[in-house]
Amino acid sequence: MTKKRVLLQTFENLKARAIKHILLAVLIIVCFNCESIQTKPKNEFNLKDRIKQGKSILITDKEFNSPLDFTEITEQILINENILQVNIKVPVTFKNCVFKKPVIAYKKGSSNEVILSAFWGNLSFIDCVFKDKVNFRETIVYGITNFTK
């Protein structure tokens, strides 16, 4: 073989190996990204973030093992002396859910102020089971309210 041909063949071999290494690196990155996506719990999302983003809430067949406190979801606005209001401006619907801990839309704060919730869209709990306290005292709903079994 000529020297030129040997150099050309060596260059082609190096180029082929470099391409294989690049493809292998890309494949490894893709596999790790897919693995991290698959390990997230099913139905995981942040209710507070979705409400702040103005997205309607529809949750079905979920079991809640921690309190659901609407008074902590958005900013508390002073509407009167010792009365704060949380405005939830999207429709909120729960269907066939189980709430094992309290559901709170009204409470007294640490300084004895009242914190209440105002829902600017529909509020529905359809076929839901409440196994702990539920407090919607003085809650304002400007849409349709539905607590049906």
PDB file of C-alpha atoms in Angstrom:
ATOM      1  CA  MET A   1       0.000   0.000   0.000  1.00  0.00           C
ATOM      2  CA  THR A   2       1.067   3.463  -0.609  1.00  0.00           C
ATOM      3  CA  LYS A   3       1.756   5.838   2.197  1.00  0.00           C
ATOM      4  CA  LYS A   4      -1.062   8.130   1.063  1.00  0.00           C
ATOM      5  CA  ARG A   5      -3.573   5.309   1.068  1.00  0.00           C
ATOM      6  CA  VAL A   6      -2.524   4.142   4.578  1.00  0.00           C
ATOM      7  CA  LEU A   7      -2.929   7.669   5.919  1.00  0.00           C
ATOM      8  CA  LEU A   8      -6.336   7.988   4.254  1.00  0.00           C
ATOM      9  CA  GLN A   9      -7.497   4.659   5.705  1.00  0.00           C
ATOM     10  CA  THR A  10      -6.223   5.614   9.184  1.00  0.00           C
ATOM     11  CA  PHE A  11      -8.077   8.934   8.969  1.00  0.00           C
ATOM     12  CA  GLU A  12     -11.308   7.138   7.938  1.00  0.00           C
ATOM     13  CA  ASN A  13     -10.964   4.713  10.879  1.00  0.00           C
ATOM     14  CA  LEU A  14     -10.450   7.596  13.332  1.00  0.00           C
ATOM     15  CA  LYS A  15     -13.453   9.437  11.895  1.00  0.00           C
ATOM     16  CA  ALA A  16     -15.649   6.324  12.202  1.00  0.00           C
ATOM     17  CA  ARG A  17     -14.580   5.772  15.838  1.00  0.00           C
ATOM     18  CA  ALA A  18     -15.244   9.447  16.685  1.00  0.00           C
ATOM     19  CA  ILE A  19     -18.752   9.189  15.227  1.00  0.00           C
ATOM     20  CA  LYS A  20     -19.391   6.015  17.242  1.00  0.00           C
ATOM     21  CA  HIS A  21     -18.275   7.754  20.449  1.00  0.00           C
ATOM     22  CA  ILE A  22     -20.487  10.764  19.756  1.00  0.00           C
ATOM     23  CA  LEU A  23     -23.500   8.540  19.056  1.00  0.00           C
ATOM     24  CA  LEU A  24     -22.817   6.549  22.221  1.00  0.00           C
ATOM     25  CA  ALA A  25     -22.630   9.765  24.280  1.00  0.00           C
ATOM     26  CA  VAL A  26     -25.923  11.022  22.805  1.00  0.00           C
ATOM     27  CA  LEU A  27     -27.584   7.660  23.495  1.00  0.00           C
ATOM     28  CA  ILE A  28     -26.421   7.702  27.127  1.00  0.00           C
ATOM     29  CA  ILE A  29     -27.737  11.260  27.618  1.00  0.00           C
ATOM     30  CA  VAL A  30     -31.111  10.362  26.125  1.00  0.00           C
ATOM     31  CA  CYS A  31     -31.391   7.234  28.295  1.00  0.00           C
ATOM     32  CA  PHE A  32     -30.653   9.166  31.500  1.00  0.00           C
ATOM     33  CA  ASN A  33     -33.197  11.847  30.594  1.00  0.00           C
ATOM     34  CA  CYS A  34     -35.877   9.233  29.885  1.00  0.00           C
ATOM     35  CA  GLU A  35     -35.100   7.480  33.156  1.00  0.00           C
ATOM     36  CA  SER A  36     -35.514  10.693  35.155  1.00  0.00           C
ATOM     37  CA  ILE A  37     -38.869  11.377  33.476  1.00  0.00           C
ATOM     38  CA  GLN A  38     -40.142   7.864  34.203  1.00  0.00           C
ATOM     39  CA  THR A  39     -39.233   7.997  37.908  1.00  0.00           C
ATOM     40  CA  LYS A  40     -41.542  10.933  38.642  1.00  0.00           C
ATOM     41  CA  PRO A  41     -44.666   9.812  40.528  1.00  0.00           C
ATOM     42  CA  LYS A  42     -47.823   9.445  38.470  1.00  0.00           C
ATOM     43  CA  ASN A  43     -50.238  12.408  38.678  1.00  0.00           C
ATOM     44  CA  GLU A  44     -47.565  14.592  40.286  1.00  0.00           C
ATOM     45  CA  PHE A  45     -48.198  18.278  39.809  1.00  0.00           C
ATOM     46  CA  ASN A  46     -48.267  21.323  41.972  1.00  0.00           C
ATOM     47  CA  LEU A  47     -51.810  22.617  42.558  1.00  0.00           C
ATOM     48  CA  LYS A  48     -50.511  25.963  43.793  1.00  0.00           C
ATOM     49  CA  ASP A  49     -48.397  26.523  40.655  1.00  0.00           C
ATOM     50  CA  ARG A  50     -51.242  25.575  38.301  1.00  0.00           C
ATOM     51  CA  ILE A  51     -53.624  28.012  40.017  1.00  0.00           C
ATOM     52  CA  LYS A  52     -51.017  30.800  39.932  1.00  0.00           C
ATOM     53  CA  GLN A  53     -50.526  30.118  36.198  1.00  0.00           C
ATOM     54  CA  GLY A  54     -54.275  30.533  35.646  1.00  0.00           C
ATOM     55  CA  LYS A  55     -54.846  26.915  34.604  1.00  0.00           C
ATOM     56  CA  SER A  56     -58.163  25.206  35.360  1.00  0.00           C
ATOM     57  CA  ILE A  57     -57.957  22.413  37.894  1.00  0.00           C
ATOM     58  CA  LEU A  58     -59.487  18.992  37.196  1.00  0.00           C
ATOM     59  CA  ILE A  59     -58.279  16.195  39.450  1.00  0.00           C
ATOM     60  CA  THR A  60     -59.771  12.705  39.242  1.00  0.00           C
ATOM     61  CA  ASP A  61     -59.207   9.514  41.215  1.00  0.00           C
ATOM     62  CA  LYS A  62     -56.580  10.955  43.558  1.00  0.00           C
ATOM     63  CA  GLU A  63     -56.006  10.237  47.221  1.00  0.00           C
ATOM     64  CA  PHE A  64     -54.844  13.215  49.281  1.00  0.00           C
ATOM     65  CA  ASN A  65     -52.715  12.226  52.278  1.00  0.00           C
ATOM     66  CA  SER A  66     -51.830  15.755  53.331  1.00  0.00           C
ATOM     67  CA  PRO A  67     -54.070  18.743  54.134  1.00  0.00           C
ATOM     68  CA  LEU A  68     -55.481  20.760  51.252  1.00  0.00           C
ATOM     69  CA  ASP A  69     -55.331  24.386  52.432  1.00  0.00           C
ATOM     70  CA  PHE A  70     -56.796  26.843  49.921  1.00  0.00           C
ATOM     71  CA  THR A  71     -55.926  29.754  52.254  1.00  0.00           C
ATOM     72  CA  GLU A  72     -52.227  29.212  51.457  1.00  0.00           C
ATOM     73  CA  ILE A  73     -52.487  28.862  47.665  1.00  0.00           C
ATOM     74  CA  THR A  74     -52.259  32.494  46.556  1.00  0.00           C
ATOM     75  CA  GLU A  75     -51.450  35.841  48.107  1.00  0.00           C
ATOM     76  CA  GLN A  76     -53.569  36.833  51.084  1.00  0.00           C
ATOM     77  CA  ILE A  77     -55.120  40.273  50.502  1.00  0.00           C
ATOM     78  CA  LEU A  78     -56.374  42.482  53.325  1.00  0.00           C
ATOM     79  CA  ILE A  79     -60.049  43.240  52.625  1.00  0.00           C
ATOM     80  CA  ASN A  80     -61.065  44.542  56.035  1.00  0.00           C
ATOM     81  CA  GLU A  81     -59.551  44.938  59.463  1.00  0.00           C
ATOM     82  CA  ASN A  82     -58.430  41.453  60.540  1.00  0.00           C
ATOM     83  CA  ILE A  83     -59.892  39.820  57.419  1.00  0.00           C
ATOM     84  CA  LEU A  84     -57.666  38.438  54.674  1.00  0.00           C
ATOM     85  CA  GLN A  85     -58.907  36.886  51.431  1.00  0.00           C
ATOM     86  CA  VAL A  86     -57.289  34.449  49.030  1.00  0.00           C
ATOM     87  CA  ASN A  87     -58.554  34.761  45.445  1.00  0.00           C
ATOM     88  CA  ILE A  88     -58.613  31.589  43.359  1.00  0.00           C
ATOM     89  CA  LYS A  89     -59.452  32.737  39.850  1.00  0.00           C
ATOM     90  CA  VAL A  90     -59.757  29.370  38.059  1.00  0.00           C
ATOM     91  CA  PRO A  91     -62.416  26.639  38.111  1.00  0.00           C
ATOM     92  CA  VAL A  92     -61.499  23.882  40.591  1.00  0.00           C
ATOM     93  CA  THR A  93     -62.962  20.377  40.177  1.00  0.00           C
ATOM     94  CA  PHE A  94     -62.214  17.197  42.111  1.00  0.00           C
ATOM     95  CA  LYS A  95     -63.870  13.997  40.955  1.00  0.00           C
ATOM     96  CA  ASN A  96     -63.822  10.682  42.784  1.00  0.00           C
ATOM     97  CA  CYS A  97     -61.082  11.831  45.173  1.00  0.00           C
ATOM     98  CA  VAL A  98     -60.412  10.829  48.765  1.00  0.00           C
ATOM     99  CA  PHE A  99     -59.266  13.464  51.249  1.00  0.00           C
ATOM    100  CA  LYS A 100     -57.684  11.802  54.292  1.00  0.00           C
ATOM    101  CA  LYS A 101     -56.592  15.096  55.869  1.00  0.00           C
ATOM    102  CA  PRO A 102     -58.444  18.429  56.374  1.00  0.00           C
ATOM    103  CA  VAL A 103     -59.709  20.525  53.465  1.00  0.00           C
ATOM    104  CA  ILE A 104     -59.448  24.174  54.491  1.00  0.00           C
ATOM    105  CA  ALA A 105     -60.891  27.278  52.832  1.00  0.00           C
ATOM    106  CA  TYR A 106     -61.349  29.293  56.050  1.00  0.00           C
ATOM    107  CA  LYS A 107     -59.173  29.613  59.138  1.00  0.00           C
ATOM    108  CA  LYS A 108     -57.949  31.951  61.839  1.00  0.00           C
ATOM    109  CA  GLY A 109     -54.355  33.075  61.452  1.00  0.00           C
ATOM    110  CA  SER A 110     -51.615  33.354  64.049  1.00  0.00           C
ATOM    111  CA  SER A 111     -52.650  36.934  64.939  1.00  0.00           C
ATOM    112  CA  ASN A 112     -56.313  35.912  65.224  1.00  0.00           C
ATOM    113  CA  GLU A 113     -57.107  37.334  61.784  1.00  0.00           C
ATOM    114  CA  VAL A 114     -59.651  35.543  59.597  1.00  0.00           C
ATOM    115  CA  ILE A 115     -58.390  34.102  56.308  1.00  0.00           C
ATOM    116  CA  LEU A 116     -61.094  33.159  53.839  1.00  0.00           C
ATOM    117  CA  SER A 117     -61.132  31.952  50.240  1.00  0.00           C
ATOM    118  CA  ALA A 118     -62.921  33.374  47.218  1.00  0.00           C
ATOM    119  CA  PHE A 119     -63.365  31.145  44.169  1.00  0.00           C
ATOM    120  CA  TRP A 120     -63.927  33.191  40.986  1.00  0.00           C
ATOM    121  CA  GLY A 121     -64.930  30.122  38.980  1.00  0.00           C
ATOM    122  CA  ASN A 122     -66.796  26.902  39.681  1.00  0.00           C
ATOM    123  CA  LEU A 123     -65.931  24.794  42.731  1.00  0.00           C
ATOM    124  CA  SER A 124     -66.849  21.098  42.513  1.00  0.00           C
ATOM    125  CA  PHE A 125     -66.260  18.012  44.633  1.00  0.00           C
ATOM    126  CA  ILE A 126     -68.031  15.234  42.730  1.00  0.00           C
ATOM    127  CA  ASP A 127     -68.182  11.743  44.277  1.00  0.00           C
ATOM    128  CA  CYS A 128     -65.455  12.698  46.770  1.00  0.00           C
ATOM    129  CA  VAL A 129     -64.934  11.260  50.254  1.00  0.00           C
ATOM    130  CA  PHE A 130     -63.799  13.440  53.159  1.00  0.00           C
ATOM    131  CA  LYS A 131     -62.278  11.517  56.073  1.00  0.00           C
ATOM    132  CA  ASP A 132     -61.272  14.568  58.130  1.00  0.00           C
ATOM    133  CA  LYS A 133     -62.503  18.121  58.746  1.00  0.00           C
ATOM    134  CA  VAL A 134     -63.831  20.262  55.913  1.00  0.00           C
ATOM    135  CA  ASN A 135     -64.115  24.009  56.468  1.00  0.00           C
ATOM    136  CA  PHE A 136     -65.666  26.260  53.813  1.00  0.00           C
ATOM    137  CA  ARG A 137     -67.118  28.742  56.327  1.00  0.00           C
ATOM    138  CA  GLU A 138     -67.587  32.211  54.778  1.00  0.00           C
ATOM    139  CA  THR A 139     -66.157  30.980  51.469  1.00  0.00           C
ATOM    140  CA  ILE A 140     -67.266  32.968  48.435  1.00  0.00           C
ATOM    141  CA  VAL A 141     -67.950  31.143  45.158  1.00  0.00           C
ATOM    142  CA  TYR A 142     -68.798  33.286  42.136  1.00  0.00           C
ATOM    143  CA  GLY A 143     -69.440  30.235  39.920  1.00  0.00           C
ATOM    144  CA  ILE A 144     -71.363  27.033  40.453  1.00  0.00           C
ATOM    145  CA  THR A 145     -70.779  25.042  43.635  1.00  0.00           C
ATOM    146  CA  ASN A 146     -71.194  21.276  43.454  1.00  0.00           C
ATOM    147  CA  PHE A 147     -70.704  18.895  46.408  1.00  0.00           C
ATOM    148  CA  THR A 148     -72.509  15.808  45.098  1.00  0.00           C
ATOM    149  CA  LYS A 149     -72.104  12.139  45.854  1.00  0.00           C
TER     150      LYS A 149
END
